[in-house]
Amino acid sequence: MVFLCDWTTLTSATLNNLGINVEINNPLIEWSDSCLTGIARIDAQHQGLVSGLNSLGYLALKQKFNAKKFIQELDCLIRCFSEHFAEEEKVMLNFEYEEDREHRDRHSEILKKLFNLRVKVLITSDFKSNYLLKSLKIFKLFLEDDIKVTKDISANSKQSSIKAE
């Protein structure tokens, strides 16, 4: 996954400080086959989360920030993350993933950050896109880690089934 965006409203210096690659007319996060985990349901959910993060990114960058629309999209993304985490936690349990507890804790942390972002948007009338972009970058980094963990689980489950044969 690559963090990209149409950054017409921000300066190059700001973007460089955020560690973001400037590419015009591209999504914030670009999906590629390297993100595939081998678990179709999880892959579809990951793609949906990438799409949701991209939608939020575009809303954050609009010249005239629409908090109501942003909150609607964020609420949808929170539901998607919650459903994905529940599904992934079942997979971790089924395959007796060793780092299950730590990863579930990260799920809780991400949901808290999403809810905190929601509260901040609700109480702040003059919202700055830099804060939103930093938040989205955190979620993007988590998603990359999440994909890595799921690939691990998938690889270990295949090895277990090979050993059992």
mmCIF file of C-alpha atoms in Angstrom:
data_model
loop_
_atom_site.group_PDB
_atom_site.id
_atom_site.type_symbol
_atom_site.label_atom_id
_atom_site.label_comp_id
_atom_site.label_asym_id
_atom_site.label_seq_id
_atom_site.Cartn_x
_atom_site.Cartn_y
_atom_site.Cartn_z
ATOM 1 C CA MET A 1 0.000 0.000 0.000
ATOM 2 C CA VAL A 2 1.230 3.448 -0.844
ATOM 3 C CA PHE A 3 0.025 6.675 0.769
ATOM 4 C CA LEU A 4 -0.875 9.038 -2.077
ATOM 5 C CA CYS A 5 -3.207 11.951 -2.668
ATOM 6 C CA ASP A 6 -4.267 14.981 -4.653
ATOM 7 C CA TRP A 7 -2.616 17.522 -2.362
ATOM 8 C CA THR A 8 -3.724 20.749 -4.064
ATOM 9 C CA THR A 9 -4.639 22.399 -0.749
ATOM 10 C CA LEU A 10 -1.414 21.642 1.126
ATOM 11 C CA THR A 11 2.197 22.698 0.721
ATOM 12 C CA SER A 12 4.998 20.285 -0.188
ATOM 13 C CA ALA A 13 6.788 21.064 3.086
ATOM 14 C CA THR A 14 3.743 20.080 5.144
ATOM 15 C CA LEU A 15 3.391 16.851 3.210
ATOM 16 C CA ASN A 16 7.070 16.011 3.543
ATOM 17 C CA ASN A 17 6.822 16.553 7.313
ATOM 18 C CA LEU A 18 3.984 14.030 7.342
ATOM 19 C CA GLY A 19 6.105 11.597 5.334
ATOM 20 C CA ILE A 20 3.563 11.552 2.520
ATOM 21 C CA ASN A 21 4.417 10.995 -1.125
ATOM 22 C CA VAL A 22 2.871 13.713 -3.306
ATOM 23 C CA GLU A 23 1.108 12.340 -6.366
ATOM 24 C CA ILE A 24 -1.636 14.318 -8.087
ATOM 25 C CA ASN A 25 -4.985 12.619 -8.836
ATOM 26 C CA ASN A 26 -4.248 9.405 -6.961
ATOM 27 C CA PRO A 27 -5.972 7.906 -3.940
ATOM 28 C CA LEU A 28 -4.539 8.422 -0.475
ATOM 29 C CA ILE A 29 -3.971 4.692 -0.189
ATOM 30 C CA GLU A 30 -3.422 2.581 -3.249
ATOM 31 C CA TRP A 31 -4.423 -1.087 -3.122
ATOM 32 C CA SER A 32 -2.201 -3.635 -4.810
ATOM 33 C CA ASP A 33 -2.111 -7.422 -5.053
ATOM 34 C CA SER A 34 0.784 -7.407 -2.582
ATOM 35 C CA CYS A 35 -1.870 -6.615 0.056
ATOM 36 C CA LEU A 36 -3.722 -9.886 -0.564
ATOM 37 C CA THR A 37 -3.642 -12.249 2.401
ATOM 38 C CA GLY A 38 -5.119 -15.373 0.854
ATOM 39 C CA ILE A 39 -8.288 -15.148 2.959
ATOM 40 C CA ALA A 40 -10.925 -13.846 0.528
ATOM 41 C CA ARG A 41 -13.358 -12.375 3.111
ATOM 42 C CA ILE A 42 -10.564 -10.530 4.900
ATOM 43 C CA ASP A 43 -9.098 -9.280 1.607
ATOM 44 C CA ALA A 44 -12.499 -7.884 0.585
ATOM 45 C CA GLN A 45 -12.816 -6.159 3.960
ATOM 46 C CA HIS A 46 -9.310 -4.701 3.702
ATOM 47 C CA GLN A 47 -10.170 -3.316 0.254
ATOM 48 C CA GLY A 48 -13.331 -1.772 1.704
ATOM 49 C CA LEU A 49 -11.336 -0.166 4.525
ATOM 50 C CA VAL A 50 -8.863 1.278 2.007
ATOM 51 C CA SER A 51 -11.774 2.698 0.028
ATOM 52 C CA GLY A 52 -13.304 4.199 3.190
ATOM 53 C CA LEU A 53 -10.020 5.806 4.235
ATOM 54 C CA ASN A 54 -9.666 7.274 0.736
ATOM 55 C CA SER A 55 -13.188 8.746 0.956
ATOM 56 C CA LEU A 56 -12.352 10.376 4.284
ATOM 57 C CA GLY A 57 -9.091 11.709 2.873
ATOM 58 C CA TYR A 58 -10.849 13.408 -0.009
ATOM 59 C CA LEU A 59 -13.440 14.911 2.327
ATOM 60 C CA ALA A 60 -10.650 16.203 4.587
ATOM 61 C CA LEU A 61 -8.922 17.901 1.673
ATOM 62 C CA LYS A 62 -11.953 19.671 0.222
ATOM 63 C CA GLN A 63 -11.646 23.454 0.284
ATOM 64 C CA LYS A 64 -14.943 23.684 2.155
ATOM 65 C CA PHE A 65 -14.851 20.997 4.859
ATOM 66 C CA ASN A 66 -18.268 19.390 5.395
ATOM 67 C CA ALA A 67 -18.261 17.990 8.940
ATOM 68 C CA LYS A 68 -21.687 16.353 8.564
ATOM 69 C CA LYS A 69 -20.642 14.411 5.463
ATOM 70 C CA PHE A 70 -17.297 13.529 7.063
ATOM 71 C CA ILE A 71 -19.063 12.175 10.179
ATOM 72 C CA GLN A 72 -21.415 10.084 8.011
ATOM 73 C CA GLU A 73 -18.444 8.549 6.173
ATOM 74 C CA LEU A 74 -16.524 8.100 9.428
ATOM 75 C CA ASP A 75 -19.498 6.330 11.058
ATOM 76 C CA CYS A 76 -19.649 3.953 8.112
ATOM 77 C CA LEU A 77 -15.902 3.334 8.377
ATOM 78 C CA ILE A 78 -16.177 2.687 12.130
ATOM 79 C CA ARG A 79 -18.860 0.049 11.432
ATOM 80 C CA CYS A 80 -16.649 -1.517 8.742
ATOM 81 C CA PHE A 81 -13.627 -1.605 11.065
ATOM 82 C CA SER A 82 -15.760 -3.130 13.862
ATOM 83 C CA GLU A 83 -17.155 -5.848 11.585
ATOM 84 C CA HIS A 84 -13.705 -6.546 10.153
ATOM 85 C CA PHE A 85 -12.135 -6.807 13.598
ATOM 86 C CA ALA A 86 -14.830 -9.257 14.747
ATOM 87 C CA GLU A 87 -14.227 -11.411 11.660
ATOM 88 C CA GLU A 88 -10.467 -11.260 12.005
ATOM 89 C CA GLU A 89 -10.602 -12.123 15.699
ATOM 90 C CA LYS A 90 -12.584 -15.273 14.832
ATOM 91 C CA VAL A 91 -9.888 -16.215 12.315
ATOM 92 C CA MET A 92 -7.143 -15.597 14.894
ATOM 93 C CA LEU A 93 -9.002 -17.774 17.404
ATOM 94 C CA ASN A 94 -9.603 -20.571 14.880
ATOM 95 C CA PHE A 95 -5.933 -20.706 13.941
ATOM 96 C CA GLU A 96 -4.705 -20.168 17.519
ATOM 97 C CA TYR A 97 -2.679 -17.125 16.496
ATOM 98 C CA GLU A 98 0.065 -16.610 19.109
ATOM 99 C CA GLU A 99 -0.175 -12.814 19.213
ATOM 100 C CA ASP A 100 -3.970 -12.825 19.370
ATOM 101 C CA ARG A 101 -4.202 -10.732 22.564
ATOM 102 C CA GLU A 102 -1.800 -8.024 21.363
ATOM 103 C CA HIS A 103 -3.550 -7.721 18.025
ATOM 104 C CA ARG A 104 -6.989 -7.510 19.650
ATOM 105 C CA ASP A 105 -5.601 -4.731 21.854
ATOM 106 C CA ARG A 106 -4.514 -2.879 18.701
ATOM 107 C CA HIS A 107 -8.045 -3.316 17.340
ATOM 108 C CA SER A 108 -9.419 -1.642 20.482
ATOM 109 C CA GLU A 109 -6.859 1.141 20.187
ATOM 110 C CA ILE A 110 -7.806 1.863 16.568
ATOM 111 C CA LEU A 111 -11.523 1.959 17.399
ATOM 112 C CA LYS A 112 -10.795 4.421 20.232
ATOM 113 C CA LYS A 113 -8.808 6.609 17.825
ATOM 114 C CA LEU A 114 -11.656 6.525 15.304
ATOM 115 C CA PHE A 115 -14.162 7.555 17.996
ATOM 116 C CA ASN A 116 -11.787 10.288 19.234
ATOM 117 C CA LEU A 117 -11.486 11.603 15.679
ATOM 118 C CA ARG A 118 -15.279 11.637 15.464
ATOM 119 C CA VAL A 119 -15.570 13.641 18.699
ATOM 120 C CA LYS A 120 -12.871 16.081 17.582
ATOM 121 C CA VAL A 121 -14.671 16.735 14.284
ATOM 122 C CA LEU A 122 -17.979 17.231 16.113
ATOM 123 C CA ILE A 123 -16.617 19.788 18.599
ATOM 124 C CA THR A 124 -14.255 21.676 16.291
ATOM 125 C CA SER A 125 -15.788 24.084 13.804
ATOM 126 C CA ASP A 126 -12.530 25.290 12.197
ATOM 127 C CA PHE A 127 -11.050 21.900 11.394
ATOM 128 C CA LYS A 128 -7.594 21.588 9.855
ATOM 129 C CA SER A 129 -6.989 18.969 7.188
ATOM 130 C CA ASN A 130 -3.466 18.296 8.533
ATOM 131 C CA TYR A 131 -4.903 16.725 11.689
ATOM 132 C CA LEU A 132 -7.242 14.569 9.642
ATOM 133 C CA LEU A 133 -4.438 13.457 7.360
ATOM 134 C CA LYS A 134 -2.213 12.546 10.301
ATOM 135 C CA SER A 135 -5.089 10.506 11.737
ATOM 136 C CA LEU A 136 -5.704 8.776 8.423
ATOM 137 C CA LYS A 137 -2.010 7.956 8.166
ATOM 138 C CA ILE A 138 -2.199 6.225 11.572
ATOM 139 C CA PHE A 139 -5.133 4.115 10.333
ATOM 140 C CA LYS A 140 -3.263 3.350 7.121
ATOM 141 C CA LEU A 141 -0.209 2.145 9.076
ATOM 142 C CA PHE A 142 -2.444 -0.026 11.241
ATOM 143 C CA LEU A 143 -4.095 -1.481 8.145
ATOM 144 C CA GLU A 144 -0.668 -2.385 6.752
ATOM 145 C CA ASP A 145 0.125 -4.164 10.032
ATOM 146 C CA ASP A 146 -3.277 -5.841 9.982
ATOM 147 C CA ILE A 147 -2.620 -7.192 6.490
ATOM 148 C CA LYS A 148 0.772 -8.503 7.606
ATOM 149 C CA VAL A 149 -0.806 -10.314 10.575
ATOM 150 C CA THR A 150 -3.512 -11.857 8.394
ATOM 151 C CA LYS A 151 -0.894 -13.027 5.887
ATOM 152 C CA ASP A 152 0.944 -14.617 8.818
ATOM 153 C CA ILE A 153 -2.185 -16.417 9.969
ATOM 154 C CA SER A 154 -2.954 -17.560 6.428
ATOM 155 C CA ALA A 155 0.595 -18.847 5.876
ATOM 156 C CA ASN A 156 0.636 -20.666 9.230
ATOM 157 C CA SER A 157 -2.761 -22.239 8.589
ATOM 158 C CA LYS A 158 -1.534 -23.560 5.229
ATOM 159 C CA GLN A 159 1.613 -24.953 6.858
ATOM 160 C CA SER A 160 -0.481 -26.595 9.590
ATOM 161 C CA SER A 161 -2.729 -28.261 7.028
ATOM 162 C CA ILE A 162 0.327 -29.450 5.065
ATOM 163 C CA LYS A 163 1.865 -30.897 8.256
ATOM 164 C CA ALA A 164 -1.404 -32.629 9.124
ATOM 165 C CA GLU A 165 -1.548 -34.425 5.755
#
